[in-house]
Structure formats: structure tokens, C-alpha cells
mmCIF file of C-alpha atoms in Angstrom:
data_model
loop_
_atom_site.group_PDB
_atom_site.id
_atom_site.type_symbol
_atom_site.label_atom_id
_atom_site.label_comp_id
_atom_site.label_asym_id
_atom_site.label_seq_id
_atom_site.Cartn_x
_atom_site.Cartn_y
_atom_site.Cartn_z
ATOM 1 C CA MET A 506 40.527 26.762 -78.866
ATOM 2 C CA GLU A 507 37.500 24.087 -80.077
ATOM 3 C CA ILE A 508 37.229 23.052 -76.711
ATOM 4 C CA SER A 509 36.594 25.966 -74.967
ATOM 5 C CA ALA A 510 34.188 26.716 -77.394
ATOM 6 C CA LEU A 511 32.542 23.175 -76.440
ATOM 7 C CA LEU A 512 32.546 24.016 -72.983
ATOM 8 C CA ILE A 513 30.635 27.392 -73.607
ATOM 9 C CA VAL A 514 28.106 25.898 -75.673
ATOM 10 C CA THR A 515 27.730 23.172 -72.929
ATOM 11 C CA VAL A 516 27.314 25.423 -70.269
ATOM 12 C CA LEU A 517 24.683 27.423 -71.870
ATOM 13 C CA VAL A 518 22.989 24.334 -72.325
ATOM 14 C CA VAL A 519 22.732 23.613 -69.094
ATOM 15 C CA LEU A 520 21.969 26.222 -67.961
ATOM 16 C CA LEU A 521 18.542 26.459 -70.472
ATOM 17 C CA VAL A 522 17.707 23.129 -69.128
ATOM 18 C CA VAL A 523 17.768 24.393 -65.516
ATOM 19 C CA PHE A 524 15.893 27.798 -66.259
ATOM 20 C CA THR A 525 13.145 25.624 -68.272
ATOM 21 C CA VAL A 526 12.671 23.219 -65.539
ATOM 22 C CA PHE A 527 12.183 26.136 -63.122
ATOM 23 C CA ARG A 528 9.962 27.655 -65.342
ATOM 24 C CA ALA A 529 7.933 23.904 -65.919
ATOM 25 C CA VAL A 530 7.603 23.784 -62.126
ATOM 26 C CA ARG A 531 5.133 26.162 -60.225
ATOM 27 C CA ILE A 532 4.282 25.438 -56.410
ATOM 28 C CA VAL A 533 1.435 27.087 -54.706
ATOM 29 C CA PRO A 534 0.937 27.987 -50.904
ATOM 30 C CA GLN A 535 -2.276 26.547 -48.998
ATOM 31 C CA ALA A 536 -5.413 28.903 -49.310
ATOM 32 C CA ARG A 537 -3.953 30.365 -52.393
ATOM 33 C CA ALA A 538 -3.998 30.574 -56.290
ATOM 34 C CA ARG A 539 -2.920 31.771 -59.660
ATOM 35 C CA ASN A 540 -4.339 32.052 -62.779
ATOM 36 C CA VAL A 541 -2.690 30.730 -66.002
ATOM 37 C CA GLU A 542 -2.689 32.033 -69.328
ATOM 38 C CA ARG A 543 -1.890 30.202 -72.389
ATOM 39 C CA LEU A 544 -0.631 32.043 -75.543
ATOM 40 C CA GLY A 545 -2.736 35.235 -74.017
ATOM 41 C CA ARG A 546 -5.868 32.678 -73.156
ATOM 42 C CA TYR A 547 -6.941 32.011 -69.527
ATOM 43 C CA THR A 548 -6.419 28.137 -69.495
ATOM 44 C CA LYS A 549 -6.419 27.092 -66.009
ATOM 45 C CA THR A 550 -6.282 27.942 -62.039
ATOM 46 C CA LEU A 551 -3.329 26.011 -60.503
ATOM 47 C CA GLN A 552 -3.941 24.742 -56.996
ATOM 48 C CA PRO A 553 -1.995 24.422 -53.598
ATOM 49 C CA GLY A 554 1.024 22.505 -54.377
ATOM 50 C CA LEU A 555 3.245 21.214 -57.334
ATOM 51 C CA ASN A 556 1.821 22.144 -60.451
ATOM 52 C CA PHE A 557 3.475 22.048 -63.782
ATOM 53 C CA VAL A 558 3.113 24.205 -67.083
ATOM 54 C CA ILE A 559 4.680 24.664 -70.259
ATOM 55 C CA PRO A 560 7.535 27.149 -70.160
ATOM 56 C CA PHE A 561 7.456 30.530 -72.479
ATOM 57 C CA VAL A 562 4.097 29.190 -73.107
ATOM 58 C CA ASP A 563 2.086 29.443 -70.396
ATOM 59 C CA ARG A 564 1.920 33.051 -68.287
ATOM 60 C CA VAL A 565 1.242 32.095 -64.537
ATOM 61 C CA TYR A 566 -0.071 35.707 -62.759
ATOM 62 C CA THR A 567 0.371 36.277 -59.243
ATOM 63 C CA ALA A 568 -1.399 34.347 -56.444
ATOM 64 C CA ILE A 569 -4.457 35.518 -54.953
ATOM 65 C CA ASP A 570 -5.642 35.181 -51.428
ATOM 66 C CA LEU A 571 -8.279 32.537 -50.772
ATOM 67 C CA ARG A 572 -8.735 33.492 -47.491
ATOM 68 C CA GLU A 573 -11.159 35.824 -45.445
ATOM 69 C CA GLN A 574 -9.804 39.521 -45.375
ATOM 70 C CA VAL A 575 -10.655 42.687 -43.504
ATOM 71 C CA VAL A 576 -10.952 45.700 -45.024
ATOM 72 C CA SER A 577 -11.328 49.219 -42.904
ATOM 73 C CA PHE A 578 -12.519 52.015 -45.288
ATOM 74 C CA GLN A 579 -12.063 55.727 -44.478
ATOM 75 C CA PRO A 580 -14.679 57.517 -43.045
ATOM 76 C CA GLN A 581 -17.706 58.794 -45.581
ATOM 77 C CA PRO A 582 -19.882 61.654 -44.954
ATOM 78 C CA VAL A 583 -23.659 60.525 -45.233
ATOM 79 C CA ILE A 584 -26.639 62.826 -45.283
ATOM 80 C CA THR A 585 -29.656 61.533 -43.316
ATOM 81 C CA GLU A 586 -33.078 62.134 -43.906
ATOM 82 C CA ASP A 587 -33.077 65.255 -41.473
ATOM 83 C CA ASN A 588 -30.030 66.667 -43.705
ATOM 84 C CA LEU A 589 -27.352 66.137 -40.997
ATOM 85 C CA VAL A 590 -24.042 65.448 -42.447
ATOM 86 C CA VAL A 591 -22.777 62.014 -40.269
ATOM 87 C CA GLU A 592 -19.181 60.182 -40.903
ATOM 88 C CA ILE A 593 -19.500 56.710 -41.309
ATOM 89 C CA ASP A 594 -16.843 53.877 -41.015
ATOM 90 C CA THR A 595 -17.429 50.504 -42.003
ATOM 91 C CA VAL A 596 -15.539 47.251 -41.608
ATOM 92 C CA LEU A 597 -16.081 44.744 -44.390
ATOM 93 C CA TYR A 598 -15.724 41.114 -44.271
ATOM 94 C CA PHE A 599 -15.000 39.228 -47.466
ATOM 95 C CA GLN A 600 -13.426 35.966 -49.050
ATOM 96 C CA VAL A 601 -12.390 35.545 -53.138
ATOM 97 C CA THR A 602 -13.829 32.278 -53.676
ATOM 98 C CA ASP A 603 -13.517 32.292 -57.700
ATOM 99 C CA PRO A 604 -10.178 33.424 -58.463
ATOM 100 C CA ARG A 605 -10.956 33.404 -62.274
ATOM 101 C CA ALA A 606 -13.792 35.990 -62.073
ATOM 102 C CA ALA A 607 -11.989 37.841 -59.383
ATOM 103 C CA ALA A 608 -9.156 38.377 -62.024
ATOM 104 C CA TYR A 609 -11.497 38.696 -65.228
ATOM 105 C CA GLU A 610 -14.873 39.868 -64.268
ATOM 106 C CA ILE A 611 -13.454 43.074 -62.279
ATOM 107 C CA ALA A 612 -10.652 44.988 -62.767
ATOM 108 C CA ASN A 613 -9.856 46.045 -59.149
ATOM 109 C CA TYR A 614 -12.088 44.124 -56.746
ATOM 110 C CA LEU A 615 -10.992 45.887 -53.770
ATOM 111 C CA GLN A 616 -11.533 49.472 -54.998
ATOM 112 C CA ALA A 617 -15.313 48.042 -56.040
ATOM 113 C CA VAL A 618 -16.431 46.415 -53.397
ATOM 114 C CA GLU A 619 -15.195 49.968 -51.068
ATOM 115 C CA GLN A 620 -17.132 52.005 -53.717
ATOM 116 C CA LEU A 621 -19.984 50.161 -53.209
ATOM 117 C CA THR A 622 -20.063 50.018 -50.032
ATOM 118 C CA VAL A 623 -20.163 53.673 -49.849
ATOM 119 C CA THR A 624 -22.919 53.798 -52.601
ATOM 120 C CA THR A 625 -24.572 51.612 -50.826
ATOM 121 C CA LEU A 626 -24.322 53.318 -47.284
ATOM 122 C CA ARG A 627 -25.765 56.397 -48.498
ATOM 123 C CA ASN A 628 -28.670 55.155 -50.176
ATOM 124 C CA VAL A 629 -29.781 53.202 -46.986
ATOM 125 C CA VAL A 630 -28.685 55.973 -44.269
ATOM 126 C CA GLY A 631 -30.496 58.503 -46.441
ATOM 127 C CA SER A 632 -33.747 57.264 -45.783
ATOM 128 C CA MET A 633 -32.933 57.554 -42.095
ATOM 129 C CA ASP A 634 -33.134 60.190 -39.538
ATOM 130 C CA LEU A 635 -30.265 60.780 -37.223
ATOM 131 C CA GLU A 636 -31.992 59.097 -34.402
ATOM 132 C CA MET A 637 -32.846 55.941 -36.528
ATOM 133 C CA THR A 638 -29.280 55.800 -38.043
ATOM 134 C CA LEU A 639 -27.637 55.943 -34.352
ATOM 135 C CA THR A 640 -29.883 53.444 -33.338
ATOM 136 C CA SER A 641 -30.236 50.884 -36.563
ATOM 137 C CA ARG A 642 -26.944 49.670 -36.903
ATOM 138 C CA ASP A 643 -28.108 45.830 -37.159
ATOM 139 C CA THR A 644 -30.722 46.685 -39.666
ATOM 140 C CA ILE A 645 -27.923 49.034 -41.791
ATOM 141 C CA ASN A 646 -25.831 46.089 -41.672
ATOM 142 C CA SER A 647 -28.112 43.370 -43.165
ATOM 143 C CA GLN A 648 -28.806 45.907 -45.715
ATOM 144 C CA LEU A 649 -25.376 46.388 -46.884
ATOM 145 C CA ARG A 650 -24.706 43.075 -46.823
ATOM 146 C CA GLY A 651 -27.326 41.760 -48.539
ATOM 147 C CA VAL A 652 -26.484 44.254 -51.336
ATOM 148 C CA LEU A 653 -22.673 43.823 -51.647
ATOM 149 C CA ASP A 654 -23.047 39.980 -51.589
ATOM 150 C CA ASP A 655 -25.550 40.224 -54.417
ATOM 151 C CA ALA A 656 -23.324 42.435 -56.453
ATOM 152 C CA THR A 657 -19.988 40.979 -55.882
ATOM 153 C CA GLY A 658 -21.309 37.585 -56.777
ATOM 154 C CA ARG A 659 -20.544 37.549 -60.179
ATOM 155 C CA TRP A 660 -17.344 38.768 -59.176
ATOM 156 C CA GLY A 661 -15.915 35.615 -57.239
ATOM 157 C CA ILE A 662 -16.385 37.161 -53.666
ATOM 158 C CA ARG A 663 -18.487 36.766 -50.923
ATOM 159 C CA VAL A 664 -18.735 39.259 -48.384
ATOM 160 C CA ASN A 665 -19.449 37.885 -45.409
ATOM 161 C CA ARG A 666 -19.826 40.887 -42.957
ATOM 162 C CA VAL A 667 -20.425 44.346 -42.958
ATOM 163 C CA GLU A 668 -19.814 46.322 -39.582
ATOM 164 C CA ILE A 669 -20.704 50.357 -39.203
ATOM 165 C CA LYS A 670 -17.411 50.980 -36.548
ATOM 166 C CA ALA A 671 -18.303 54.646 -35.993
ATOM 167 C CA ILE A 672 -21.159 56.621 -36.439
ATOM 168 C CA ASP A 673 -19.499 60.575 -35.919
ATOM 169 C CA PRO A 674 -22.403 63.383 -35.804
ATOM 170 C CA PRO A 675 -21.831 66.973 -36.488
ATOM 171 C CA LYS A 676 -20.184 68.507 -32.885
ATOM 172 C CA THR A 677 -23.439 70.970 -32.405
ATOM 173 C CA ILE A 678 -25.333 67.992 -32.705
ATOM 174 C CA LYS A 679 -23.113 66.168 -30.269
ATOM 175 C CA ASP A 680 -23.543 68.914 -28.013
ATOM 176 C CA ALA A 681 -26.928 68.789 -27.579
ATOM 177 C CA MET A 682 -27.265 64.697 -27.671
ATOM 178 C CA GLU A 683 -24.807 64.933 -24.283
ATOM 179 C CA LYS A 684 -27.523 67.752 -22.921
ATOM 180 C CA GLN A 685 -30.020 65.876 -23.340
ATOM 181 C CA MET A 686 -28.928 62.318 -21.491
ATOM 182 C CA ARG A 687 -27.294 64.538 -19.045
ATOM 183 C CA ALA A 688 -31.058 65.879 -18.594
ATOM 184 C CA GLU A 689 -32.271 62.147 -18.886
ATOM 185 C CA ARG A 690 -29.653 61.148 -15.969
ATOM 186 C CA ASP A 691 -30.712 64.106 -14.021
ATOM 187 C CA LYS A 692 -34.528 63.052 -14.517
ATOM 188 C CA ARG A 693 -34.130 59.371 -13.623
ATOM 189 C CA ALA A 694 -31.532 60.400 -10.494
ATOM 190 C CA ALA A 695 -34.501 62.919 -9.464
ATOM 191 C CA ILE A 696 -37.189 59.976 -9.923
ATOM 192 C CA LEU A 697 -34.923 57.399 -8.294
ATOM 193 C CA GLY A 698 -34.693 59.994 -4.927
ATOM 194 C CA ALA A 699 -38.112 60.585 -4.925
ATOM 195 C CA GLU A 700 -39.129 57.143 -4.955
ATOM 196 C CA GLY A 701 -36.687 56.562 -2.545
ATOM 197 C CA GLN A 702 -37.856 59.047 -0.141
ATOM 198 C CA ARG A 703 -41.555 58.045 -0.619
ATOM 199 C CA GLN A 704 -41.362 54.569 0.272
ATOM 200 C CA SER A 705 -38.774 55.635 2.936
ATOM 201 C CA GLN A 706 -42.147 57.567 4.325
ATOM 202 C CA ILE A 707 -44.582 54.501 3.605
ATOM 203 C CA LEU A 708 -42.237 52.423 6.077
ATOM 204 C CA THR A 709 -42.062 54.773 8.925
ATOM 205 C CA ALA A 710 -45.883 55.304 8.608
ATOM 206 C CA GLU A 711 -46.491 51.308 8.597
ATOM 207 C CA GLY A 712 -43.740 51.438 11.436
ATOM 208 C CA ASP A 713 -45.698 54.138 13.259
ATOM 209 C CA LYS A 714 -48.975 52.353 12.829
ATOM 210 C CA GLN A 715 -47.957 49.259 14.077
ATOM 211 C CA SER A 716 -46.137 50.671 16.845
ATOM 212 C CA ALA A 717 -49.560 52.851 17.952
ATOM 213 C CA VAL A 718 -51.363 49.529 17.343
ATOM 214 C CA LEU A 719 -49.225 47.373 20.008
ATOM 215 C CA ARG A 720 -49.001 50.392 22.479
ATOM 216 C CA ALA A 721 -53.023 50.577 21.908
ATOM 217 C CA GLU A 722 -53.120 46.363 22.459
ATOM 218 C CA GLY A 723 -50.973 46.839 25.406
ATOM 219 C CA ASN A 724 -52.745 49.661 27.247
ATOM 220 C CA ARG A 725 -56.122 47.819 26.998
ATOM 221 C CA THR A 726 -54.131 44.472 28.219
ATOM 222 C CA ALA A 727 -53.120 46.527 31.472
ATOM 223 C CA ARG A 728 -56.380 48.256 31.768
ATOM 224 C CA ILE A 729 -58.160 44.845 31.364
ATOM 225 C CA LEU A 730 -55.582 43.086 33.825
ATOM 226 C CA LYS A 731 -56.115 46.198 36.063
ATOM 227 C CA ALA A 732 -59.549 46.014 36.448
ATOM 228 C CA GLU A 733 -59.861 42.623 37.013
ATOM 229 C CA GLY A 734 -57.761 43.087 39.776
ATOM 230 C CA GLU A 735 -59.778 45.549 41.603
ATOM 231 C CA ALA A 736 -62.776 43.459 40.638
ATOM 232 C CA LYS A 737 -61.058 40.616 42.322
ATOM 233 C CA ALA A 738 -59.822 42.578 45.274
ATOM 234 C CA ILE A 739 -63.453 44.275 45.663
ATOM 235 C CA GLU A 740 -64.891 40.468 45.609
ATOM 236 C CA THR A 741 -61.812 39.159 48.143
ATOM 237 C CA VAL A 742 -63.316 42.114 50.354
ATOM 238 C CA PHE A 743 -66.723 41.479 49.709
ATOM 239 C CA GLN A 744 -66.914 37.779 50.453
ATOM 240 C CA ALA A 745 -64.334 38.500 53.727
ATOM 241 C CA VAL A 746 -67.228 41.327 54.937
ATOM 242 C CA HIS A 747 -70.172 39.024 54.596
ATOM 243 C CA ARG A 748 -68.158 35.835 55.882
ATOM 244 C CA ASN A 749 -67.801 37.662 58.923
ATOM 245 C CA ASP A 750 -70.936 38.938 59.509
ATOM 246 C CA PRO A 751 -70.106 42.425 60.804
ATOM 247 C CA ASP A 752 -72.157 44.064 63.586
ATOM 248 C CA PRO A 753 -73.580 48.105 63.094
ATOM 249 C CA LYS A 754 -70.920 49.046 65.679
ATOM 250 C CA LEU A 755 -67.767 47.987 63.719
ATOM 251 C CA LEU A 756 -69.700 49.253 60.354
ATOM 252 C CA ALA A 757 -70.088 53.049 62.499
ATOM 253 C CA TYR A 758 -66.563 53.268 63.363
ATOM 254 C CA GLN A 759 -65.528 52.474 59.827
ATOM 255 C CA TYR A 760 -68.006 55.447 58.692
ATOM 256 C CA LEU A 761 -66.178 57.887 62.167
ATOM 257 C CA GLN A 762 -62.361 56.999 60.319
ATOM 258 C CA THR A 763 -63.315 57.788 56.667
ATOM 259 C CA LEU A 764 -65.331 60.816 57.196
ATOM 260 C CA PRO A 765 -62.148 62.830 57.725
ATOM 261 C CA GLN A 766 -60.764 61.464 54.203
ATOM 262 C CA LEU A 767 -64.260 62.341 52.301
ATOM 263 C CA ALA A 768 -63.022 65.941 53.278
ATOM 264 C CA GLN A 769 -59.295 66.054 52.398
ATOM 265 C CA GLY A 770 -60.381 66.118 48.366
ATOM 266 C CA PRO A 771 -58.387 69.032 46.316
ATOM 267 C CA ASN A 772 -61.944 69.913 44.683
ATOM 268 C CA ASN A 773 -64.545 69.882 47.371
ATOM 269 C CA THR A 774 -65.826 72.894 47.822
ATOM 270 C CA PHE A 775 -68.498 71.809 50.846
ATOM 271 C CA PHE A 776 -69.116 68.940 53.396
ATOM 272 C CA VAL A 777 -72.048 66.491 52.931
ATOM 273 C CA ILE A 778 -72.938 64.272 55.334
ATOM 274 C CA PRO A 779 -75.024 61.391 54.531
ATOM 275 C CA SER A 780 -77.915 60.228 56.424
ATOM 276 C CA GLU A 781 -76.417 57.111 57.367
ATOM 277 C CA PHE A 782 -73.903 58.930 59.467
ATOM 278 C CA THR A 783 -76.612 59.840 61.625
ATOM 279 C CA ALA A 784 -77.676 56.418 62.124
ATOM 280 C CA ALA A 785 -73.985 55.185 62.527
ATOM 281 C CA LEU A 786 -73.811 57.576 65.268
ATOM 282 C CA SER A 787 -77.340 56.589 66.388
ATOM 283 C CA GLY A 788 -76.314 52.990 66.189
ATOM 284 C CA VAL A 789 -72.627 53.466 68.210
ATOM 285 C CA THR A 790 -74.886 55.428 70.938
ATOM 286 C CA LYS A 791 -77.221 52.976 71.575
ATOM 287 C CA ALA A 792 -74.401 49.840 70.799
ATOM 288 C CA PHE A 793 -72.428 51.639 73.696
ATOM 289 C CA THR A 794 -75.880 52.916 76.119
ATOM 290 C CA GLU A 795 -78.104 49.540 75.796
ATOM 291 C CA SER A 796 -77.594 47.608 79.000
ATOM 292 C CA LEU A 797 -76.718 44.033 78.729
ATOM 293 C CA PRO A 798 -78.241 41.349 80.427
ATOM 294 C CA LYS A 799 -77.584 40.565 83.699
ATOM 295 C CA SER A 800 -76.877 37.398 84.677
ATOM 296 C CA PRO A 801 -77.349 35.826 88.339
ATOM 297 C CA ALA A 802 -73.433 36.721 89.237
ATOM 298 C CA THR A 803 -74.242 40.539 88.423
ATOM 299 C CA ARG A 804 -77.076 41.402 90.112
ATOM 300 C CA GLU A 805 -75.396 42.741 93.135
ATOM 301 C CA GLU A 806 -75.821 46.421 93.637
ATOM 302 C CA PRO A 807 -71.952 47.317 93.210
ATOM 303 C CA VAL A 808 -71.743 45.352 89.972
ATOM 304 C CA ALA A 809 -74.750 47.379 88.647
ATOM 305 C CA VAL A 810 -73.164 50.495 90.016
ATOM 306 C CA GLU A 811 -69.687 49.610 88.836
ATOM 307 C CA LEU A 812 -71.759 49.143 85.065
ATOM 308 C CA THR A 813 -73.672 52.337 84.943
ATOM 309 C CA LYS A 814 -70.339 54.315 85.647
ATOM 310 C CA GLU A 815 -68.106 52.294 82.881
ATOM 311 C CA VAL A 816 -71.493 52.794 80.634
ATOM 312 C CA ALA A 817 -71.893 56.679 81.373
ATOM 313 C CA GLU A 818 -67.383 56.640 80.511
ATOM 314 C CA ASP A 819 -67.694 54.680 76.624
ATOM 315 C CA GLU A 820 -71.144 57.364 76.332
ATOM 316 C CA ALA A 821 -68.475 59.937 76.913
ATOM 317 C CA ARG A 822 -65.833 58.383 74.591
ATOM 318 C CA ALA A 823 -68.219 57.987 72.134
ATOM 319 C CA ALA A 824 -69.650 61.714 72.204
ATOM 320 C CA ASP A 825 -65.978 63.204 72.238
ATOM 321 C CA ALA A 826 -65.096 60.893 69.401
ATOM 322 C CA ALA A 827 -68.220 61.713 67.333
ATOM 323 C CA ALA A 828 -67.409 65.815 68.238
ATOM 324 C CA LYS A 829 -63.943 65.066 66.942
ATOM 325 C CA ALA A 830 -64.788 63.432 63.783
ATOM 326 C CA VAL A 831 -67.031 66.210 62.941
ATOM 327 C CA ALA A 832 -64.335 69.172 63.814
ATOM 328 C CA ASP A 833 -61.315 66.935 62.245
ATOM 329 C CA ALA A 834 -64.033 67.005 58.787
ATOM 330 C CA ALA A 835 -64.591 70.711 59.187
ATOM 331 C CA GLU A 836 -60.752 71.307 59.499
ATOM 332 C CA ALA A 837 -60.237 69.685 56.567
ATOM 333 C CA ARG A 838 -62.435 71.089 54.309
ATOM 334 C CA PRO A 839 -64.220 74.649 55.225
ATOM 335 C CA GLY A 840 -67.416 74.976 53.664
ATOM 336 C CA PRO A 841 -71.150 74.414 54.707
ATOM 337 C CA ILE A 842 -72.125 71.445 56.265
ATOM 338 C CA GLN A 843 -75.380 69.892 55.682
ATOM 339 C CA GLY A 844 -76.633 66.335 56.469
ATOM 340 C CA GLY A 845 -79.335 64.188 55.772
ATOM 341 C CA GLN A 846 -77.927 63.929 52.186
ATOM 342 C CA ARG A 847 -76.615 61.356 50.220
#
């Protein structure tokens, strides 16, 4: 009986020692902190690693996370300067820097940060209209961060960033904004189309201008070359004529050949015989009627008779050729024939 009682006491003492050792040793994970109260008063903060406390005297509280935390708050209705109610979602990035202040300076630091964010957000957005609210997110974020950092510093909290996640205006405002954006897009599309058409017309006009200039230069060059060719041809003919020294009979014969061609023009209503033609006929007649100088070998009578006959035949042929030329000219263009005009 005494042995059983002694065994029970020994077991109880061993359990008490083990429990006391267990309460005296505290292991804190990395990036965590735990506040310790001794007899109801703050004593110290346990750092990460192995820590020893007085069992049954020191009270160790729940670990506080020292890492940066992200909290997304529910959408909050905010009234803008132009009396429009918008719902704004915010995201807060903060970190506990002083575990003692976070535990003893504020009862619930997370709820306090949320309410402070909503209040500051209403104050900031309340001084802006809807247009400025939608386009000034960076300004709102910086103002929120400045106010929250100043207010939460004494709570042992550092606010790193505050971001506006969404700004939702009323449905009627959304519809009006969609119509406005659609009108702006249509306007830009019309402007771009008109600008493209204008550029196309300018390029087309420039192309036509360059084409006309090149065409005119080509025509001018062709005319110059043609004129130079004609001048060269006339010069060549003139030099050939003067180099061969034609007599009046050849010129008179050329008159007779050219005369019918002068009357074949489609716009001729009367035919003009220049005075040079009469002189040419006289030259032809004279050329065929004049007797050549007689040589000693041709002074015999039979030869003179033959020459007289040949001269008579030549005169007859010349007269026939002249009459035929005049008849051809009259048939080619009926009308009055005038002589002695140039």
C-alpha cells in the first residue's frame, strides 16, 4: 500500500516537472513575435528562436506576424464633389513594426486601419468630381498612404502602399460614358478617314503634276528634235542644190511638177498661179527655142534642117506639157485662176 502511494507521488512529480519545463520553454518561428506579461504587466517580447519564461508567472500571448500583409477591403460608397455615388475597392499593404504597440496601443489594428482608410478615402474623393476621380488614382493613392502612415505610426504599423482596385460609378453614368467613348472613337475614325483621303488626293495630284511635267518635257524634246531634223534636212537640200548649181530649165520643170500638188489641198477654193510660173514657162520655151552655137561640123544644110525640126518638136512637147499642167491644176481644184500673184 505504501509502495503504491509512493509510486503515484513520483509519477505526479515527474509530470509536474515535465509540464513546468514545457511552460518555461517557448520557441518562436521566424518573422513572428510574442508579447510576455508578468503578473499582468508587459515584460518583454519574445524574438524568433528559443526563449525561456517563468512558468505560472509569465503569460505568453499569441504570435504577431511581422511580415508584410495584404488586406482587400469591401467596396465602400463614396460621394464625389458633383454628388455622384461611386463604390471604391481598396487594397492595403502594411507591416507590423512594433509588436508591443500593435498589441497595447490599439484593440484591433486591422479594423482600425480599415475604418481609417474608408474615412480618408471619403475625404479625398469628396473634393474631386467624377472625371478627376477616374483619372487621379495615383493622387488618391499617395494622399491615402500619407494620412494612413501618419495615423498608424503610433500603433506600430507601417503602411507601405495603398491601391485603388476599382471605381464603379452608377449604371447611368456608365452608359453615358460608353456613349461618349463610342462617339470619340467614331470621331477619331472619321478624322483618320478624312486625313487618309486628303493624303491620297494630295499624292494623286502630285503624281498627275509630275506626269504632266514629264509629258510636256517629252513633247518639247520631240518638237525640238523634229525641228532640228527638218532644219538639217532643209540645210542639206539647200547645200545640195547650190552645190549642183541648177539651171533655169530644171527650176522650170520643178515648177511644172509642183503646180498640180498645190491645187490638191482640201481647203483651197481658188488656185493662184504665181508670176514666177509665167517666167518659168518663158524660161522653158526659151531654153528649148534658143539655137545652140553652131560648130564647123554642124554648118551643113541637112543638119540645120534636122535641128530646126528637133527644135520645133521640143517646142511642141513643151507647149503640150504646159497645157497639160494647167489642165491638171484646173481639174484638181475648180475655181477662178488668177495670174501674176504671189
